[in-house]
Amino acid sequence: MGSAEHWIAWPLACLSESSPVPESACWWALEFSPRVALLEDALLMETSMVQRLWGGAEVLLARLDSAFAQARQAAATGLPESAVAKPLCGRGRTAWQALARLRLQQGRPCGSVSAPLAVPESSPHADALPLWTLSALEQHSAVLLRLGCRCWGDVRALPRAGLSRRIGAKALRALDEAYGLLPQPLDWLQLPQQFELRHDLGYPAHHADAVLHAAQPLLRALQSWLQARHHAVLALQLRWHHDLRRIDGQELPGWESLVIRTAQPTQGMAHLQRLLREHLGQQRWRAPVDMLELQALETAAWAAEPLSCLPAAQGQSPSDSLAWHEWVERLSARWGEEAVQMVQPLADHRPERMQRWQAAAPLLQSKNPAAARDANQAGAGAQPRQQGTHRGRQLGCADPWQALWPPWLLPQPQALSVQGNRPQWHGPLQLRAGPYRLECGWWDAAGDAQAAAPSGLAERDYFVAYNAVVGNVWIYRERVRSEHLMGMSASPASWFAQGMYG
């Protein structure tokens, strides 16, 4: 696919046996791109914004071909797999060009044109596309044929003013949209906030197997809705409408329902189908069913299953390989517990003491699930400073200075030289924000003989500083203690660098 051919078109008729095709049959495409639309008899997708996210155009096309083939196979339940193994699609620089190339592949019978022109799909230009591939020109094919036009390029070569009087400005505008000269307005496909979908069977279903078979399109639509919204279902409700109002003199309710719940959120329909089969088999069917409705009662954000930290062995699926905690326990047993460590957050305002490293295996095996979960999250994404501080950057947080905390801390504070009362780090530093005063650690028990104060006591003024060499850095100045001032033994203020901004 060329770099500019970022529009893809698929035939709608392959996705559903119903006519017209419901939008729910096209929800599977929203998993790959938010720019999906229905145009005439085709499903179209614009992929320029998402190609890089999927690993490139070729990888995305392979995934789309597989997904469309699965949707097509699921819709054509009466056909063998070999009949639907080769998916049809058209690609082009615009939506109309992609639709035209799809119609060329389909070999759709044309109206006034006796024989369509054979144009290869990889044609670099749209001028050779026949008239019948664009609906706006096909309506005027008789006039255009008398003028000697057989393809789009022939129409563009005619004088525009006279052609507009013959076929109208609307057809010329569609031609300009097909060439990308004018923007083409499209109604993008959107998912509903709540899943609630009805399906008219078109025939009476008398037993559980027939009802379960008729519910397959609803289950496929539910799976597409969950995947596109990155959710999983916990509870759903299936309702069915009775074809008769009265039987044997007894009034029948218009609707009956069945609620299914699962212990764990799921996106797979195999387990839900088994649950439905068991519950529907226990129902007493008092009248035929002619309509079904499926509703998702409770959903949750989908958390993908964590994969192994080690590559799977040959012939082994990734789900059968080592999980995170198993990997930690194996390495700890082989190299010792101290060889594999995690970051554990601590309640301390001193940046260098907001976290500590601890052996990972005992922490994961802790009897306190909350502590183990926090440590697991911190260990899985540990950085040189504690990650929980980033989660504190919220509107209305207790300490507005948290927004200026650097993402990286130096292993040890680095002393800075002072010239003319200005700290130096590869040149003079300009103070841009501050001071942020910190006084913490007075509760530490150990003493410092020189300072006559607890060793952990931190009395600092923090600043954000800058120069052209080091960029933005986080520095602090140690405050002169009152004991030094009273003894007249005050020394020049000491400056230290502690953090960096990228």
PDB file of C-alpha atoms in Angstrom, residues 104-271:
ATOM      1  CA  LEU A 104     -13.536  -3.065  -9.589  1.00  0.00           C
ATOM      2  CA  GLN A 105     -12.635  -6.134  -7.545  1.00  0.00           C
ATOM      3  CA  GLN A 106     -16.273  -7.094  -7.138  1.00  0.00           C
ATOM      4  CA  GLY A 107     -16.891  -6.786 -10.884  1.00  0.00           C
ATOM      5  CA  ARG A 108     -20.261  -5.219 -10.202  1.00  0.00           C
ATOM      6  CA  PRO A 109     -22.559  -5.186 -13.257  1.00  0.00           C
ATOM      7  CA  CYS A 110     -22.699  -1.735 -14.759  1.00  0.00           C
ATOM      8  CA  GLY A 111     -25.597   0.128 -16.265  1.00  0.00           C
ATOM      9  CA  SER A 112     -24.837   1.801 -19.545  1.00  0.00           C
ATOM     10  CA  VAL A 113     -21.220   0.739 -19.954  1.00  0.00           C
ATOM     11  CA  SER A 114     -21.035  -2.416 -22.052  1.00  0.00           C
ATOM     12  CA  ALA A 115     -17.728  -3.665 -20.609  1.00  0.00           C
ATOM     13  CA  PRO A 116     -15.855  -2.220 -17.662  1.00  0.00           C
ATOM     14  CA  LEU A 117     -12.257  -1.232 -18.189  1.00  0.00           C
ATOM     15  CA  ALA A 118      -9.701  -3.533 -16.634  1.00  0.00           C
ATOM     16  CA  VAL A 119      -7.700  -1.392 -14.235  1.00  0.00           C
ATOM     17  CA  PRO A 120      -5.136  -2.895 -11.818  1.00  0.00           C
ATOM     18  CA  GLU A 121      -5.742  -2.184  -8.159  1.00  0.00           C
ATOM     19  CA  SER A 122      -2.285  -0.679  -7.753  1.00  0.00           C
ATOM     20  CA  SER A 123      -2.921   1.958 -10.432  1.00  0.00           C
ATOM     21  CA  PRO A 124      -1.019   5.081  -9.341  1.00  0.00           C
ATOM     22  CA  HIS A 125      -3.682   7.479 -10.551  1.00  0.00           C
ATOM     23  CA  ALA A 126      -7.470   7.633 -10.571  1.00  0.00           C
ATOM     24  CA  ASP A 127      -7.828   8.971 -14.123  1.00  0.00           C
ATOM     25  CA  ALA A 128      -8.175   5.418 -15.506  1.00  0.00           C
ATOM     26  CA  LEU A 129     -11.058   4.412 -13.200  1.00  0.00           C
ATOM     27  CA  PRO A 130     -14.251   3.735 -15.207  1.00  0.00           C
ATOM     28  CA  LEU A 131     -17.351   5.857 -14.881  1.00  0.00           C
ATOM     29  CA  TRP A 132     -19.484   3.210 -13.200  1.00  0.00           C
ATOM     30  CA  THR A 133     -17.203   3.084 -10.150  1.00  0.00           C
ATOM     31  CA  LEU A 134     -18.397   6.553  -9.035  1.00  0.00           C
ATOM     32  CA  SER A 135     -22.140   6.750  -8.405  1.00  0.00           C
ATOM     33  CA  ALA A 136     -22.351  10.481  -9.188  1.00  0.00           C
ATOM     34  CA  LEU A 137     -20.979   9.839 -12.701  1.00  0.00           C
ATOM     35  CA  GLU A 138     -22.834   6.574 -13.286  1.00  0.00           C
ATOM     36  CA  GLN A 139     -26.146   8.430 -13.130  1.00  0.00           C
ATOM     37  CA  HIS A 140     -25.060  10.466 -16.165  1.00  0.00           C
ATOM     38  CA  SER A 141     -23.231   7.672 -17.982  1.00  0.00           C
ATOM     39  CA  ALA A 142     -25.434   7.935 -21.095  1.00  0.00           C
ATOM     40  CA  VAL A 143     -24.579  11.616 -21.574  1.00  0.00           C
ATOM     41  CA  LEU A 144     -20.911  11.114 -20.796  1.00  0.00           C
ATOM     42  CA  LEU A 145     -20.607   8.170 -23.199  1.00  0.00           C
ATOM     43  CA  ARG A 146     -21.989  10.315 -26.031  1.00  0.00           C
ATOM     44  CA  LEU A 147     -19.318  12.879 -25.169  1.00  0.00           C
ATOM     45  CA  GLY A 148     -16.637  10.212 -25.521  1.00  0.00           C
ATOM     46  CA  CYS A 149     -15.929   9.763 -21.800  1.00  0.00           C
ATOM     47  CA  ARG A 150     -15.016   6.314 -20.525  1.00  0.00           C
ATOM     48  CA  CYS A 151     -13.143   7.096 -17.318  1.00  0.00           C
ATOM     49  CA  TRP A 152     -12.676   9.770 -14.653  1.00  0.00           C
ATOM     50  CA  GLY A 153      -9.804  11.409 -16.505  1.00  0.00           C
ATOM     51  CA  ASP A 154     -11.936  11.929 -19.614  1.00  0.00           C
ATOM     52  CA  VAL A 155     -14.554  13.762 -17.540  1.00  0.00           C
ATOM     53  CA  ARG A 156     -11.949  16.034 -15.948  1.00  0.00           C
ATOM     54  CA  ALA A 157     -10.572  16.948 -19.387  1.00  0.00           C
ATOM     55  CA  LEU A 158     -13.909  18.435 -20.544  1.00  0.00           C
ATOM     56  CA  PRO A 159     -14.643  22.173 -20.129  1.00  0.00           C
ATOM     57  CA  ARG A 160     -16.048  22.518 -16.630  1.00  0.00           C
ATOM     58  CA  ALA A 161     -18.647  25.213 -17.298  1.00  0.00           C
ATOM     59  CA  GLY A 162     -20.411  23.340 -20.097  1.00  0.00           C
ATOM     60  CA  LEU A 163     -20.163  20.015 -18.258  1.00  0.00           C
ATOM     61  CA  SER A 164     -21.744  21.551 -15.177  1.00  0.00           C
ATOM     62  CA  ARG A 165     -24.788  22.562 -17.216  1.00  0.00           C
ATOM     63  CA  ARG A 166     -25.154  19.023 -18.554  1.00  0.00           C
ATOM     64  CA  ILE A 167     -24.644  16.839 -15.462  1.00  0.00           C
ATOM     65  CA  GLY A 168     -24.964  19.359 -12.631  1.00  0.00           C
ATOM     66  CA  ALA A 169     -22.613  20.805 -10.049  1.00  0.00           C
ATOM     67  CA  LYS A 170     -23.293  17.983  -7.580  1.00  0.00           C
ATOM     68  CA  ALA A 171     -21.624  15.362  -9.779  1.00  0.00           C
ATOM     69  CA  LEU A 172     -18.597  17.593 -10.341  1.00  0.00           C
ATOM     70  CA  ARG A 173     -18.285  18.200  -6.619  1.00  0.00           C
ATOM     71  CA  ALA A 174     -18.260  14.422  -6.008  1.00  0.00           C
ATOM     72  CA  LEU A 175     -15.506  14.124  -8.640  1.00  0.00           C
ATOM     73  CA  ASP A 176     -13.473  16.838  -6.887  1.00  0.00           C
ATOM     74  CA  GLU A 177     -13.934  15.012  -3.583  1.00  0.00           C
ATOM     75  CA  ALA A 178     -12.740  11.795  -5.234  1.00  0.00           C
ATOM     76  CA  TYR A 179      -9.515  13.526  -6.278  1.00  0.00           C
ATOM     77  CA  GLY A 180      -9.035  15.150  -2.891  1.00  0.00           C
ATOM     78  CA  LEU A 181      -9.563  18.683  -4.219  1.00  0.00           C
ATOM     79  CA  LEU A 182     -12.491  19.260  -1.841  1.00  0.00           C
ATOM     80  CA  PRO A 183     -13.093  17.829   1.649  1.00  0.00           C
ATOM     81  CA  GLN A 184     -15.596  15.009   1.802  1.00  0.00           C
ATOM     82  CA  PRO A 185     -18.056  15.200   4.719  1.00  0.00           C
ATOM     83  CA  LEU A 186     -18.685  11.828   6.350  1.00  0.00           C
ATOM     84  CA  ASP A 187     -20.744  10.698   9.315  1.00  0.00           C
ATOM     85  CA  TRP A 188     -18.240   8.829  11.458  1.00  0.00           C
ATOM     86  CA  LEU A 189     -19.419   5.669  13.130  1.00  0.00           C
ATOM     87  CA  GLN A 190     -19.742   6.084  16.899  1.00  0.00           C
ATOM     88  CA  LEU A 191     -20.330   3.602  19.677  1.00  0.00           C
ATOM     89  CA  PRO A 192     -23.256   4.093  22.081  1.00  0.00           C
ATOM     90  CA  GLN A 193     -22.399   4.801  25.695  1.00  0.00           C
ATOM     91  CA  GLN A 194     -24.523   1.862  26.842  1.00  0.00           C
ATOM     92  CA  PHE A 195     -24.864  -1.421  24.988  1.00  0.00           C
ATOM     93  CA  GLU A 196     -28.507  -2.247  24.280  1.00  0.00           C
ATOM     94  CA  LEU A 197     -29.300  -3.917  20.966  1.00  0.00           C
ATOM     95  CA  ARG A 198     -32.353  -5.592  19.491  1.00  0.00           C
ATOM     96  CA  HIS A 199     -32.495  -8.237  16.792  1.00  0.00           C
ATOM     97  CA  ASP A 200     -35.626  -9.184  14.828  1.00  0.00           C
ATOM     98  CA  LEU A 201     -35.405 -12.882  14.107  1.00  0.00           C
ATOM     99  CA  GLY A 202     -37.716 -12.863  11.085  1.00  0.00           C
ATOM    100  CA  TYR A 203     -38.945 -16.333  12.054  1.00  0.00           C
ATOM    101  CA  PRO A 204     -40.419 -17.939  15.202  1.00  0.00           C
ATOM    102  CA  ALA A 205     -37.919 -19.691  17.486  1.00  0.00           C
ATOM    103  CA  HIS A 206     -39.501 -22.510  19.443  1.00  0.00           C
ATOM    104  CA  HIS A 207     -36.636 -23.889  21.566  1.00  0.00           C
ATOM    105  CA  ALA A 208     -33.433 -22.912  23.351  1.00  0.00           C
ATOM    106  CA  ASP A 209     -31.042 -23.880  20.537  1.00  0.00           C
ATOM    107  CA  ALA A 210     -32.891 -21.695  18.050  1.00  0.00           C
ATOM    108  CA  VAL A 211     -32.856 -18.747  20.470  1.00  0.00           C
ATOM    109  CA  LEU A 212     -29.137 -19.192  21.166  1.00  0.00           C
ATOM    110  CA  HIS A 213     -28.402 -19.348  17.438  1.00  0.00           C
ATOM    111  CA  ALA A 214     -30.421 -16.182  16.862  1.00  0.00           C
ATOM    112  CA  ALA A 215     -28.488 -14.421  19.653  1.00  0.00           C
ATOM    113  CA  GLN A 216     -25.115 -14.890  17.916  1.00  0.00           C
ATOM    114  CA  PRO A 217     -25.209 -11.514  16.082  1.00  0.00           C
ATOM    115  CA  LEU A 218     -25.964  -9.786  19.386  1.00  0.00           C
ATOM    116  CA  LEU A 219     -23.048 -11.522  21.109  1.00  0.00           C
ATOM    117  CA  ARG A 220     -20.679 -10.604  18.267  1.00  0.00           C
ATOM    118  CA  ALA A 221     -21.823  -6.987  18.467  1.00  0.00           C
ATOM    119  CA  LEU A 222     -21.297  -7.024  22.237  1.00  0.00           C
ATOM    120  CA  GLN A 223     -17.753  -8.332  21.809  1.00  0.00           C
ATOM    121  CA  SER A 224     -16.952  -5.634  19.226  1.00  0.00           C
ATOM    122  CA  TRP A 225     -18.408  -2.964  21.508  1.00  0.00           C
ATOM    123  CA  LEU A 226     -16.336  -4.170  24.465  1.00  0.00           C
ATOM    124  CA  GLN A 227     -13.108  -4.370  22.459  1.00  0.00           C
ATOM    125  CA  ALA A 228     -13.548  -0.916  20.933  1.00  0.00           C
ATOM    126  CA  ARG A 229     -14.257   0.649  24.345  1.00  0.00           C
ATOM    127  CA  HIS A 230     -11.565  -1.437  26.130  1.00  0.00           C
ATOM    128  CA  HIS A 231     -14.143  -2.764  28.575  1.00  0.00           C
ATOM    129  CA  ALA A 232     -15.172  -6.195  29.832  1.00  0.00           C
ATOM    130  CA  VAL A 233     -18.622  -7.382  30.838  1.00  0.00           C
ATOM    131  CA  LEU A 234     -19.609  -8.548  34.301  1.00  0.00           C
ATOM    132  CA  ALA A 235     -23.391  -8.851  33.879  1.00  0.00           C
ATOM    133  CA  LEU A 236     -25.706  -8.917  30.873  1.00  0.00           C
ATOM    134  CA  GLN A 237     -29.423  -9.372  30.288  1.00  0.00           C
ATOM    135  CA  LEU A 238     -31.073 -11.253  27.434  1.00  0.00           C
ATOM    136  CA  ARG A 239     -34.728 -10.439  26.781  1.00  0.00           C
ATOM    137  CA  TRP A 240     -37.046 -12.159  24.316  1.00  0.00           C
ATOM    138  CA  HIS A 241     -40.400 -11.121  22.889  1.00  0.00           C
ATOM    139  CA  HIS A 242     -43.246 -13.616  22.524  1.00  0.00           C
ATOM    140  CA  ASP A 243     -44.837 -14.031  19.149  1.00  0.00           C
ATOM    141  CA  LEU A 244     -48.267 -14.658  20.742  1.00  0.00           C
ATOM    142  CA  ARG A 245     -50.186 -12.587  23.253  1.00  0.00           C
ATOM    143  CA  ARG A 246     -52.379 -15.445  24.475  1.00  0.00           C
ATOM    144  CA  ILE A 247     -52.087 -19.212  24.534  1.00  0.00           C
ATOM    145  CA  ASP A 248     -54.631 -21.710  25.876  1.00  0.00           C
ATOM    146  CA  GLY A 249     -56.631 -18.803  27.270  1.00  0.00           C
ATOM    147  CA  GLN A 250     -53.715 -17.500  29.332  1.00  0.00           C
ATOM    148  CA  GLU A 251     -52.271 -14.023  28.971  1.00  0.00           C
ATOM    149  CA  LEU A 252     -48.560 -14.024  28.144  1.00  0.00           C
ATOM    150  CA  PRO A 253     -46.173 -11.242  29.124  1.00  0.00           C
ATOM    151  CA  GLY A 254     -44.784  -9.342  26.172  1.00  0.00           C
ATOM    152  CA  TRP A 255     -41.181  -9.788  27.301  1.00  0.00           C
ATOM    153  CA  GLU A 256     -39.281 -12.226  29.473  1.00  0.00           C
ATOM    154  CA  SER A 257     -35.657 -11.868  30.513  1.00  0.00           C
ATOM    155  CA  LEU A 258     -32.617 -13.719  31.787  1.00  0.00           C
ATOM    156  CA  VAL A 259     -29.674 -12.169  33.670  1.00  0.00           C
ATOM    157  CA  ILE A 260     -26.185 -13.684  33.390  1.00  0.00           C
ATOM    158  CA  ARG A 261     -23.329 -12.715  35.740  1.00  0.00           C
ATOM    159  CA  THR A 262     -19.655 -13.668  35.726  1.00  0.00           C
ATOM    160  CA  ALA A 263     -17.146 -13.678  38.580  1.00  0.00           C
ATOM    161  CA  GLN A 264     -14.396 -12.059  36.471  1.00  0.00           C
ATOM    162  CA  PRO A 265     -14.714  -9.424  33.727  1.00  0.00           C
ATOM    163  CA  THR A 266     -14.487 -10.987  30.276  1.00  0.00           C
ATOM    164  CA  GLN A 267     -14.398 -10.021  26.621  1.00  0.00           C
ATOM    165  CA  GLY A 268     -14.612 -13.570  25.281  1.00  0.00           C
ATOM    166  CA  MET A 269     -17.999 -14.845  24.211  1.00  0.00           C
ATOM    167  CA  ALA A 270     -17.295 -18.575  24.528  1.00  0.00           C
ATOM    168  CA  HIS A 271     -17.885 -18.592  28.290  1.00  0.00           C
TER     169      HIS A 271
END
